[in-house]
Short mmCIF file of C-alpha atoms in Angstrom, two decimals:
data_model
loop_
_atom_site.label_atom_id
_atom_site.label_comp_id
_atom_site.label_asym_id
_atom_site.label_seq_id
_atom_site.Cartn_x
_atom_site.Cartn_y
_atom_site.Cartn_z
CA UNK A 1 36.49 -69.69 -68.78
CA UNK A 2 37.51 -66.05 -68.36
CA UNK A 3 41.07 -64.75 -68.05
CA UNK A 4 40.75 -60.94 -67.86
CA UNK A 5 43.77 -59.10 -69.25
CA UNK A 6 43.93 -56.45 -66.54
CA UNK A 7 44.72 -58.95 -63.76
CA UNK A 8 47.84 -60.61 -62.39
CA UNK A 9 47.67 -64.27 -61.39
CA UNK A 10 49.23 -66.75 -58.95
CA UNK A 11 49.84 -70.47 -59.30
CA UNK A 12 47.41 -70.89 -56.40
CA UNK A 13 44.67 -69.38 -58.60
CA UNK A 14 44.27 -66.00 -56.97
CA UNK A 15 44.11 -62.86 -59.06
CA UNK A 16 45.15 -59.29 -58.21
CA UNK A 17 44.02 -56.04 -59.80
CA UNK A 18 46.71 -53.48 -58.97
CA UNK A 19 45.78 -49.79 -59.07
CA UNK A 20 48.46 -47.44 -57.76
CA UNK A 21 49.48 -48.64 -54.32
CA UNK A 22 46.35 -50.70 -53.79
CA UNK A 23 45.31 -54.13 -55.00
CA UNK A 24 42.03 -56.00 -55.07
CA UNK A 25 42.37 -59.77 -54.70
CA UNK A 26 40.08 -62.67 -55.47
CA UNK A 27 40.04 -66.23 -56.78
CA UNK A 28 40.02 -66.95 -60.49
CA UNK A 29 37.20 -68.24 -62.65
CA UNK A 30 39.13 -71.48 -62.98
CA UNK A 31 39.40 -71.72 -59.17
CA UNK A 32 35.70 -71.22 -58.57
CA UNK A 33 34.87 -73.70 -61.32
CA UNK A 34 37.16 -76.33 -59.79
CA UNK A 35 35.78 -75.76 -56.30
CA UNK A 36 32.12 -75.90 -57.22
CA UNK A 37 29.51 -74.07 -55.17
CA UNK A 38 31.23 -71.90 -52.58
CA UNK A 39 29.22 -72.06 -49.36
CA UNK A 40 31.53 -70.37 -46.88
CA UNK A 41 34.37 -67.88 -46.96
CA UNK A 42 36.55 -66.73 -44.10
CA UNK A 43 38.36 -63.42 -44.61
CA UNK A 44 40.93 -61.45 -42.55
CA UNK A 45 40.27 -58.44 -40.38
CA UNK A 46 41.09 -54.95 -41.59
CA UNK A 47 44.61 -53.91 -40.63
CA UNK A 48 46.18 -57.34 -40.82
CA UNK A 49 49.52 -57.38 -42.61
CA UNK A 50 50.20 -60.11 -45.12
CA UNK A 51 53.45 -61.41 -46.59
CA UNK A 52 53.55 -62.78 -50.13
CA UNK A 53 52.06 -66.28 -50.17
CA UNK A 54 50.71 -65.94 -46.61
CA UNK A 55 47.36 -67.61 -45.93
CA UNK A 56 44.70 -64.94 -45.48
CA UNK A 57 41.55 -67.02 -45.27
CA UNK A 58 39.68 -69.98 -46.70
CA UNK A 59 36.96 -70.70 -49.19
CA UNK A 60 34.84 -73.78 -48.65
CA UNK A 61 32.75 -75.63 -51.17
CA UNK A 62 30.22 -78.23 -50.08
CA UNK A 63 32.95 -80.87 -50.09
CA UNK A 64 36.28 -79.16 -49.56
CA UNK A 65 38.28 -76.45 -47.82
CA UNK A 66 40.84 -74.39 -49.76
CA UNK A 67 43.31 -71.92 -48.31
CA UNK A 68 43.62 -68.45 -49.78
CA UNK A 69 47.13 -67.10 -50.35
CA UNK A 70 48.07 -63.46 -50.66
CA UNK A 71 49.75 -62.76 -54.01
CA UNK A 72 51.77 -59.91 -52.47
CA UNK A 73 52.81 -58.06 -49.33
CA UNK A 74 50.32 -55.59 -47.94
CA UNK A 75 47.92 -54.44 -45.25
CA UNK A 76 44.26 -55.40 -45.43
CA UNK A 77 42.14 -52.29 -46.10
CA UNK A 78 38.84 -54.11 -46.52
CA UNK A 79 37.34 -57.58 -46.76
CA UNK A 80 34.32 -58.10 -48.99
CA UNK A 81 31.46 -58.39 -46.51
CA UNK A 82 28.94 -58.96 -49.29
CA UNK A 83 30.85 -62.03 -50.53
CA UNK A 84 31.18 -63.30 -46.96
CA UNK A 85 27.42 -63.15 -46.45
CA UNK A 86 26.60 -64.48 -49.93
CA UNK A 87 29.52 -66.75 -50.95
CA UNK A 88 27.70 -67.80 -54.14
CA UNK A 89 28.79 -64.38 -55.43
CA UNK A 90 32.30 -65.83 -55.77
CA UNK A 91 30.95 -68.38 -58.26
CA UNK A 92 28.77 -65.90 -60.12
CA UNK A 93 31.33 -63.13 -60.41
CA UNK A 94 34.81 -64.31 -59.42
CA UNK A 95 36.61 -61.35 -61.00
CA UNK A 96 33.99 -58.76 -60.10
CA UNK A 97 31.53 -58.59 -57.19
CA UNK A 98 33.03 -61.76 -55.76
CA UNK A 99 36.37 -60.12 -54.93
CA UNK A 100 37.76 -61.02 -51.50
CA UNK A 101 40.10 -58.38 -50.05
CA UNK A 102 41.55 -54.97 -50.81
CA UNK A 103 45.20 -54.49 -49.88
CA UNK A 104 47.51 -51.52 -49.38
CA UNK A 105 50.76 -52.63 -50.99
CA UNK A 106 53.79 -52.51 -48.69
CA UNK A 107 56.30 -54.04 -51.05
CA UNK A 108 55.98 -54.32 -54.80
CA UNK A 109 58.81 -56.84 -55.18
CA UNK A 110 56.50 -59.86 -55.38
CA UNK A 111 54.53 -58.33 -58.27
CA UNK A 112 57.12 -59.39 -60.80
CA UNK A 113 56.62 -63.04 -59.82
CA UNK A 114 52.95 -62.99 -60.84
CA UNK A 115 51.66 -64.19 -64.20
CA UNK A 116 49.82 -62.18 -66.80
CA UNK A 117 46.56 -63.48 -68.29
CA UNK A 118 48.21 -65.23 -71.19
CA UNK A 119 50.73 -67.09 -69.01
CA UNK A 120 48.08 -68.00 -66.46
CA UNK A 121 45.83 -69.40 -69.17
CA UNK A 122 48.72 -71.55 -70.41
CA UNK A 123 49.39 -72.62 -66.84
CA UNK A 124 45.76 -73.68 -66.33
CA UNK A 125 45.79 -75.60 -69.59
CA UNK A 126 48.97 -77.36 -68.54
CA UNK A 127 47.16 -78.68 -65.46
CA UNK A 128 44.56 -80.55 -67.49
CA UNK B 1 46.70 -96.33 -64.02
CA UNK B 2 43.25 -95.94 -62.55
CA UNK B 3 40.54 -98.35 -63.63
CA UNK B 4 37.58 -97.13 -65.64
CA UNK B 5 34.01 -98.35 -65.38
CA UNK B 6 32.01 -99.29 -68.47
CA UNK B 7 30.33 -95.88 -68.14
CA UNK B 8 33.52 -93.81 -68.42
CA UNK B 9 32.58 -92.34 -71.81
CA UNK B 10 29.05 -91.57 -70.54
CA UNK B 11 30.59 -89.54 -67.71
CA UNK B 12 32.72 -87.58 -70.16
CA UNK B 13 29.68 -86.97 -72.38
CA UNK B 14 27.87 -85.54 -69.34
CA UNK B 15 30.92 -83.36 -68.57
CA UNK B 16 31.76 -85.28 -65.43
CA UNK B 17 34.75 -84.03 -63.46
CA UNK B 18 36.80 -87.17 -63.16
CA UNK B 19 38.85 -87.88 -60.05
CA UNK B 20 40.66 -90.93 -58.79
CA UNK B 21 38.83 -92.75 -56.02
CA UNK B 22 39.84 -96.15 -54.63
CA UNK B 23 41.83 -96.86 -57.78
CA UNK B 24 38.99 -95.89 -60.12
CA UNK B 25 38.51 -92.86 -62.31
CA UNK B 26 35.09 -91.65 -61.20
CA UNK B 27 32.96 -88.50 -61.66
CA UNK B 28 32.96 -86.37 -58.51
CA UNK B 29 30.30 -84.17 -60.06
CA UNK B 30 28.85 -83.21 -63.44
CA UNK B 31 28.33 -79.85 -65.12
CA UNK B 32 25.47 -78.55 -62.97
CA UNK B 33 27.30 -79.17 -59.72
CA UNK B 34 26.90 -81.08 -56.52
CA UNK B 35 24.03 -79.03 -55.06
CA UNK B 36 21.83 -79.53 -58.15
CA UNK B 37 22.58 -83.26 -58.18
CA UNK B 38 21.83 -83.62 -54.49
CA UNK B 39 18.57 -81.75 -54.92
CA UNK B 40 17.55 -83.88 -57.94
CA UNK B 41 18.04 -87.03 -55.89
CA UNK B 42 16.04 -85.63 -52.98
CA UNK B 43 13.18 -84.38 -55.17
CA UNK B 44 13.06 -86.61 -58.26
CA UNK B 45 15.81 -89.07 -59.27
CA UNK B 46 19.57 -89.28 -58.92
CA UNK B 47 21.47 -91.74 -61.12
CA UNK B 48 24.81 -93.06 -59.87
CA UNK B 49 27.50 -95.19 -61.47
CA UNK B 50 28.62 -97.36 -58.58
CA UNK B 51 30.43 -99.93 -60.68
CA UNK B 52 33.56 -99.30 -58.65
CA UNK B 53 31.91 -101.21 -55.82
CA UNK B 54 33.10 -104.81 -55.62
CA UNK B 55 31.04 -107.97 -55.93
CA UNK B 56 32.00 -111.30 -54.46
CA UNK B 57 30.17 -114.54 -55.15
CA UNK B 58 30.22 -117.18 -52.40
CA UNK B 59 28.91 -120.60 -53.37
CA UNK B 60 28.81 -124.11 -51.98
CA UNK B 61 26.96 -126.52 -49.74
CA UNK B 62 28.15 -124.80 -46.59
CA UNK B 63 28.10 -121.24 -47.92
CA UNK B 64 25.48 -120.05 -45.44
CA UNK B 65 27.19 -121.53 -42.41
CA UNK B 66 30.54 -120.17 -43.59
CA UNK B 67 29.32 -116.61 -44.17
CA UNK B 68 27.53 -116.63 -40.85
CA UNK B 69 30.84 -117.41 -39.15
CA UNK B 70 32.47 -114.41 -40.83
CA UNK B 71 30.00 -111.52 -40.42
CA UNK B 72 28.25 -109.87 -37.49
CA UNK B 73 24.62 -110.01 -38.66
CA UNK B 74 22.64 -113.26 -38.73
CA UNK B 75 22.70 -114.44 -42.32
CA UNK B 76 20.46 -117.38 -41.38
CA UNK B 77 17.62 -114.90 -40.92
CA UNK B 78 17.29 -113.91 -44.55
CA UNK B 79 15.33 -115.77 -47.20
CA UNK B 80 16.05 -116.36 -50.88
CA UNK B 81 15.95 -113.00 -52.72
CA UNK B 82 16.51 -111.06 -49.50
CA UNK B 83 19.48 -108.82 -48.78
CA UNK B 84 21.12 -107.92 -45.49
CA UNK B 85 23.44 -105.17 -44.31
CA UNK B 86 26.26 -106.48 -42.18
CA UNK B 87 29.75 -105.81 -40.91
CA UNK B 88 32.73 -108.13 -41.23
CA UNK B 89 35.15 -107.90 -38.32
CA UNK B 90 38.67 -108.85 -37.36
CA UNK B 91 39.25 -110.92 -34.22
CA UNK B 92 39.72 -107.73 -32.21
CA UNK B 93 36.34 -106.31 -33.29
CA UNK B 94 37.80 -103.81 -35.79
CA UNK B 95 36.04 -103.64 -39.14
CA UNK B 96 37.27 -105.37 -42.29
CA UNK B 97 34.36 -103.72 -44.12
CA UNK B 98 30.62 -103.28 -44.20
CA UNK B 99 28.73 -105.24 -46.84
CA UNK B 100 25.38 -106.10 -48.33
CA UNK B 101 24.81 -109.84 -48.62
CA UNK B 102 22.22 -110.99 -51.18
CA UNK B 103 20.94 -114.52 -50.66
CA UNK B 104 20.28 -116.11 -54.04
CA UNK B 105 19.68 -119.41 -52.29
CA UNK B 106 21.13 -121.35 -49.40
CA UNK B 107 24.18 -122.28 -51.47
CA UNK B 108 24.75 -118.99 -53.29
CA UNK B 109 25.36 -115.48 -51.96
CA UNK B 110 26.15 -112.34 -53.90
CA UNK B 111 28.01 -109.78 -51.79
CA UNK B 112 28.48 -106.09 -52.51
CA UNK B 113 31.59 -104.57 -50.89
CA UNK B 114 33.31 -101.19 -50.80
CA UNK B 115 35.49 -100.25 -53.78
CA UNK B 116 38.43 -99.38 -51.55
CA UNK B 117 38.24 -102.76 -49.83
CA UNK B 118 37.39 -105.14 -52.67
CA UNK B 119 40.73 -106.95 -52.85
CA UNK B 120 41.17 -107.04 -49.09
CA UNK B 121 37.65 -108.38 -48.56
CA UNK B 122 38.00 -110.97 -51.29
CA UNK B 123 41.30 -112.22 -49.82
CA UNK B 124 39.84 -112.20 -46.31
CA UNK B 125 36.75 -114.19 -47.29
CA UNK B 126 38.71 -116.57 -49.48
CA UNK B 127 41.37 -117.24 -46.86
CA UNK B 128 38.70 -118.29 -44.37
CA UNK B 129 36.63 -120.40 -46.76
CA UNK B 130 36.45 -124.11 -45.96
CA UNK B 131 36.74 -126.83 -48.59
CA UNK B 132 33.63 -126.98 -50.70
CA UNK B 133 32.95 -123.24 -50.59
CA UNK B 134 34.08 -121.25 -53.61
CA UNK B 135 34.80 -117.52 -53.38
CA UNK B 136 34.95 -115.56 -56.61
CA UNK B 137 35.69 -111.88 -57.23
CA UNK B 138 33.16 -111.02 -59.95
CA UNK B 139 33.58 -107.23 -59.69
CA UNK B 140 34.67 -106.80 -63.29
CA UNK B 141 31.62 -108.66 -64.58
CA UNK B 142 29.10 -106.13 -63.30
CA UNK B 143 28.10 -102.60 -64.00
CA UNK B 144 26.27 -101.39 -60.91
CA UNK B 145 23.88 -98.47 -61.24
CA UNK B 146 21.96 -96.85 -58.38
CA UNK B 147 18.62 -95.26 -59.27
CA UNK B 148 17.56 -93.26 -56.24
CA UNK B 149 14.70 -90.92 -55.51
CA UNK B 150 10.93 -90.75 -55.20
CA UNK B 151 10.39 -91.39 -58.93
CA UNK B 152 13.01 -94.16 -59.23
CA UNK B 153 10.46 -96.96 -59.31
CA UNK B 154 8.31 -95.26 -61.92
CA UNK B 155 11.35 -94.88 -64.16
CA UNK B 156 12.84 -98.34 -63.70
CA UNK B 157 9.46 -100.01 -64.14
CA UNK B 158 9.35 -98.65 -67.69
CA UNK B 159 12.61 -100.39 -68.57
CA UNK B 160 12.09 -103.71 -66.87
CA UNK B 161 10.01 -106.71 -67.81
CA UNK B 162 9.69 -107.86 -64.24
CA UNK B 163 6.21 -106.37 -64.62
CA UNK B 164 5.11 -109.40 -66.62
CA UNK B 165 5.04 -111.42 -63.42
CA UNK B 166 6.10 -109.00 -60.68
CA UNK B 167 5.75 -105.29 -60.16
CA UNK B 168 8.80 -103.51 -58.82
CA UNK B 169 6.84 -102.31 -55.81
CA UNK B 170 6.51 -105.94 -54.78
CA UNK B 171 10.27 -105.93 -54.18
CA UNK B 172 10.36 -104.65 -50.62
CA UNK B 173 13.19 -102.70 -48.99
CA UNK B 174 16.29 -104.90 -48.80
CA UNK B 175 14.87 -107.55 -51.12
CA UNK B 176 15.91 -108.21 -54.71
CA UNK B 177 14.90 -110.12 -57.82
CA UNK B 178 16.69 -111.42 -60.84
CA UNK B 179 14.96 -109.96 -63.84
CA UNK B 180 15.66 -108.03 -67.00
CA UNK B 181 16.29 -104.36 -67.72
CA UNK B 182 15.99 -103.48 -71.41
CA UNK B 183 16.06 -107.21 -72.04
CA UNK B 184 19.45 -107.57 -70.28
CA UNK B 185 19.81 -109.87 -67.27
CA UNK B 186 19.85 -107.87 -64.06
CA UNK B 187 19.86 -108.23 -60.31
CA UNK B 188 17.40 -105.59 -59.13
CA UNK B 189 17.77 -104.76 -55.45
CA UNK B 190 15.70 -102.28 -53.45
CA UNK B 191 18.69 -100.85 -51.64
CA UNK B 192 20.57 -97.58 -51.64
CA UNK B 193 22.89 -95.18 -49.88
CA UNK B 194 20.90 -91.96 -50.14
CA UNK B 195 17.91 -92.25 -47.80
CA UNK B 196 15.55 -92.17 -50.76
CA UNK B 197 13.44 -94.97 -52.17
CA UNK B 198 15.19 -96.62 -55.07
CA UNK B 199 17.12 -99.49 -56.53
CA UNK B 200 20.63 -100.70 -57.12
CA UNK B 201 20.89 -102.81 -60.24
CA UNK B 202 23.69 -105.14 -61.25
CA UNK B 203 23.90 -105.77 -64.98
CA UNK B 204 26.48 -107.28 -67.31
CA UNK B 205 29.51 -104.96 -67.54
CA UNK B 206 29.03 -104.31 -71.28
CA UNK B 207 25.32 -103.61 -71.06
CA UNK B 208 26.01 -100.70 -68.71
CA UNK B 209 26.10 -97.86 -71.30
CA UNK B 210 22.87 -98.93 -73.02
CA UNK B 211 20.99 -99.10 -69.71
CA UNK B 212 22.52 -95.91 -68.29
CA UNK B 213 21.65 -93.95 -71.42
CA UNK B 214 18.09 -95.27 -71.47
CA UNK B 215 17.66 -94.28 -67.81
CA UNK B 216 18.96 -90.77 -68.56
CA UNK B 217 16.68 -90.43 -71.58
CA UNK B 218 13.51 -91.87 -70.05
CA UNK B 219 14.19 -90.10 -66.77
CA UNK B 220 14.58 -86.67 -68.35
CA UNK B 221 10.87 -85.74 -68.09
CA UNK B 222 10.99 -86.76 -64.41
CA UNK B 223 13.99 -84.50 -63.70
CA UNK B 224 16.67 -87.18 -63.41
CA UNK B 225 20.28 -86.05 -62.97
CA UNK B 226 23.46 -88.06 -63.03
CA UNK B 227 25.11 -87.71 -59.61
CA UNK B 228 28.80 -87.94 -58.80
CA UNK B 229 30.68 -89.12 -55.76
CA UNK B 230 30.28 -85.67 -54.18
CA UNK B 231 26.49 -85.91 -54.02
CA UNK B 232 26.71 -89.55 -53.00
CA UNK B 233 28.71 -88.44 -49.97
CA UNK B 234 26.48 -85.50 -48.95
CA UNK B 235 23.36 -87.69 -49.35
CA UNK B 236 24.76 -90.48 -47.19
CA UNK B 237 26.09 -88.04 -44.59
CA UNK B 238 22.61 -86.51 -44.22
CA UNK B 239 21.41 -90.05 -43.41
CA UNK B 240 24.34 -90.72 -41.03
CA UNK B 241 25.14 -93.83 -43.05
CA UNK B 242 28.65 -95.00 -42.15
CA UNK B 243 31.50 -94.96 -44.65
CA UNK B 244 34.59 -97.11 -44.32
CA UNK B 245 37.58 -94.94 -43.47
CA UNK B 246 35.32 -92.51 -41.62
CA UNK B 247 32.82 -93.97 -39.14
CA UNK B 248 34.12 -97.54 -39.40
CA UNK B 249 37.67 -98.67 -39.92
CA UNK B 250 40.34 -101.21 -38.97
CA UNK B 251 40.61 -99.62 -35.54
CA UNK B 252 36.90 -98.89 -35.00
CA UNK B 253 34.23 -101.40 -33.98
CA UNK B 254 30.60 -101.63 -35.15
CA UNK B 255 29.15 -101.40 -31.63
CA UNK B 256 30.50 -97.92 -30.97
CA UNK B 257 29.70 -96.96 -34.57
CA UNK B 258 26.02 -97.41 -33.72
CA UNK B 259 25.72 -100.56 -35.82
CA UNK B 260 24.76 -102.77 -32.87
CA UNK B 261 21.52 -103.57 -34.71
CA UNK B 262 23.62 -105.44 -37.29
CA UNK B 263 25.72 -107.26 -34.67
CA UNK B 264 23.97 -110.40 -33.40
CA UNK B 265 25.88 -111.54 -30.33
CA UNK B 266 23.32 -114.29 -29.68
CA UNK B 267 24.08 -116.21 -32.87
CA UNK B 268 26.74 -118.95 -33.16
CA UNK B 269 30.39 -117.96 -33.03
CA UNK B 270 31.74 -115.56 -35.64
CA UNK B 271 35.02 -113.74 -36.18
CA UNK B 272 35.27 -110.89 -33.69
CA UNK B 273 32.40 -112.05 -31.48
CA UNK B 274 34.48 -112.45 -28.33
CA UNK B 275 35.96 -108.97 -28.70
CA UNK B 276 32.57 -107.42 -29.47
CA UNK B 277 30.98 -109.04 -26.40
CA UNK B 278 33.78 -107.58 -24.28
CA UNK B 279 33.36 -104.15 -25.88
CA UNK B 280 29.64 -104.21 -25.19
CA UNK B 281 30.09 -105.33 -21.59
CA UNK B 282 32.79 -102.76 -20.95
CA UNK B 283 30.15 -100.02 -21.03
CA UNK B 284 30.91 -98.03 -24.11
CA UNK B 285 32.49 -94.72 -23.47
CA UNK B 286 31.90 -93.18 -26.85
CA UNK B 287 29.02 -92.86 -29.21
CA UNK B 288 28.61 -91.83 -32.81
CA UNK B 289 26.33 -88.80 -32.99
CA UNK B 290 25.07 -86.19 -35.42
CA UNK B 291 26.12 -82.55 -35.01
CA UNK B 292 24.60 -79.48 -36.53
CA UNK B 293 26.59 -76.28 -36.90
CA UNK B 294 24.91 -73.35 -35.12
CA UNK B 295 26.94 -70.78 -37.01
CA UNK B 296 28.33 -70.69 -40.51
CA UNK B 297 31.36 -72.88 -39.87
CA UNK B 298 31.49 -76.23 -41.65
CA UNK B 299 32.82 -79.20 -39.69
CA UNK B 300 35.19 -81.57 -41.54
CA UNK B 301 36.66 -85.03 -40.99
CA UNK B 302 39.40 -84.99 -38.35
CA UNK B 303 38.35 -81.77 -36.61
CA UNK B 304 38.51 -82.04 -32.80
CA UNK B 305 35.56 -81.58 -30.46
CA UNK B 306 35.66 -79.79 -27.12
CA UNK B 307 33.17 -79.13 -24.37
CA UNK B 308 33.99 -76.50 -21.78
CA UNK B 309 37.52 -76.41 -23.17
CA UNK B 310 38.12 -80.14 -22.57
CA UNK B 311 38.57 -82.68 -25.33
CA UNK B 312 35.26 -84.35 -26.18
CA UNK B 313 35.67 -86.27 -29.44
CA UNK B 314 36.39 -86.10 -33.15
CA UNK B 315 34.53 -85.51 -36.41
CA UNK B 316 34.48 -88.54 -38.75
CA UNK B 317 32.50 -86.94 -41.62
CA UNK B 318 31.54 -83.33 -42.11
CA UNK B 319 30.05 -81.32 -44.91
CA UNK B 320 27.76 -78.48 -45.80
CA UNK B 321 24.32 -80.08 -45.98
CA UNK B 322 22.57 -79.08 -49.21
CA UNK B 323 19.20 -80.08 -47.69
CA UNK B 324 19.59 -78.32 -44.34
CA UNK B 325 21.70 -75.45 -45.68
CA UNK B 326 24.17 -75.60 -42.80
CA UNK B 327 27.21 -77.53 -41.67
CA UNK B 328 26.60 -81.05 -40.35
CA UNK B 329 28.90 -83.70 -38.96
CA UNK B 330 29.03 -87.29 -37.82
CA UNK B 331 31.31 -87.50 -34.80
CA UNK B 332 32.53 -89.77 -32.06
CA UNK B 333 31.89 -88.12 -28.71
CA UNK B 334 32.41 -89.21 -25.14
CA UNK B 335 29.12 -90.71 -24.02
CA UNK B 336 28.68 -87.96 -21.42
CA UNK B 337 28.22 -85.48 -24.28
CA UNK B 338 26.03 -87.59 -26.54
CA UNK B 339 22.56 -86.50 -25.45
CA UNK B 340 20.39 -84.67 -27.97
CA UNK B 341 20.64 -80.95 -27.41
CA UNK B 342 24.16 -80.99 -25.95
CA UNK B 343 26.28 -78.06 -27.15
CA UNK B 344 29.83 -78.87 -28.18
CA UNK B 345 32.56 -76.89 -29.90
CA UNK B 346 34.16 -78.09 -33.11
CA UNK B 347 37.66 -76.67 -33.47
CA UNK B 348 37.74 -75.09 -36.92
CA UNK B 349 41.15 -73.58 -37.74
CA UNK B 350 41.93 -72.85 -34.05
CA UNK B 351 38.51 -71.27 -33.46
CA UNK B 352 35.67 -72.79 -31.45
CA UNK B 353 32.56 -73.22 -33.58
CA UNK B 354 29.39 -74.03 -31.68
CA UNK B 355 27.50 -77.18 -32.65
CA UNK B 356 24.55 -79.08 -31.22
CA UNK B 357 24.00 -82.82 -30.93
CA UNK B 358 20.86 -83.49 -32.98
CA UNK B 359 18.58 -86.37 -33.91
CA UNK B 360 19.65 -88.40 -36.92
CA UNK B 361 19.16 -88.97 -39.74
CA UNK B 362 19.59 -85.28 -40.40
CA UNK B 363 17.17 -85.62 -43.30
CA UNK B 364 13.90 -87.55 -43.35
CA UNK B 365 12.18 -88.12 -46.65
CA UNK B 366 8.65 -86.67 -46.77
CA UNK B 367 6.99 -89.58 -48.61
#
């Protein structure tokens, strides 16, 4: 299980890679492992504004549907079309090519509520 | 505290992801994932721990007559060593459960029931039993293992000594024999819930691990994989086999569920008969159909159906089909929309997703 150090994490198992006033968001390795094979992903349109913890889409495995929650406030700059057309990418590379959306941050306040890799790893272990 | 089957440690050894289901701690999938398990069952062998299923033994001079008064199918039609799928109804035609009845002889029947309904079924059967008929819940005495797939017989034959007097291929579909597997007493039934050829075996609870491990080991060259509840559900959905709590339920009757073939209204009186006759005569207004997603959306249980913007039915089971590589559903629709080829919309998160009524089963085995 991977917990990259350069990411911030939510309790809903999304990650965010913040660079300046932009962030890339995806689901964690733990999330994709729990879901199993991802067969469908529904992502928001460019320009949509998201509040912290707002639902921005879904990922579906063969058996289940899971909502995706935005870790922070922002405007959608891009959704990952490659992951939408080949959802298995989310399983193969959850922190890389399987990213989901790119956001323009509108409020950095929620950032402080996110976990670092070490805390997220502890959190995941506490769920077992 | 959830119950554990005799194979609990085997599931952990195979890195099963354990979940609670019907009061049991069961593997939903193993390390390679649902799709690989589903594919193994379709193309070689899937091995399932189904020990959570309940078993009820009904014995006595009038056992046959009694059971026939309680279920919808005609139990009098089966011979010794034959099994029968049937439904058990309430007076109003709603379903208590669906079951497989195994006739050991005229005075002894071995019944397999759903895990989630075991206690309810046992109480229901027992409360109706006349003097002289004994009803026993023997669920904790049996490990039940399903061996399903085109190579299932080849594998099981290696481990059974039924071959000394009978070959497994002499056990026809929905028949069974008492025999031995690895020297252990076993009920070997040619039944299953996957649409593949195969067997469901009932062995002593404690002999479960030894037999399971031998099946895994001997089956390895054939490509066997242990399959969890996830694959069990996608396999049965591709066959449009009903599942209690989905296609059949307390408030749903077997006629509209498409199980009319297992409801014999011409046999002597049975619980629910009057209601089922009335339902049949009332010209059914809904039917259980198969839907195939025409886009990428995946239908799920509880999603509403529309046609031309008007309400048209509801999805009872929906999944991504690993065999067809698209979304499929089992759904109740108004009869007017039940013809093959009809286009209906499934409402997926407030969006209309186009689906087509298709022939079922969704999957037909090629052998």
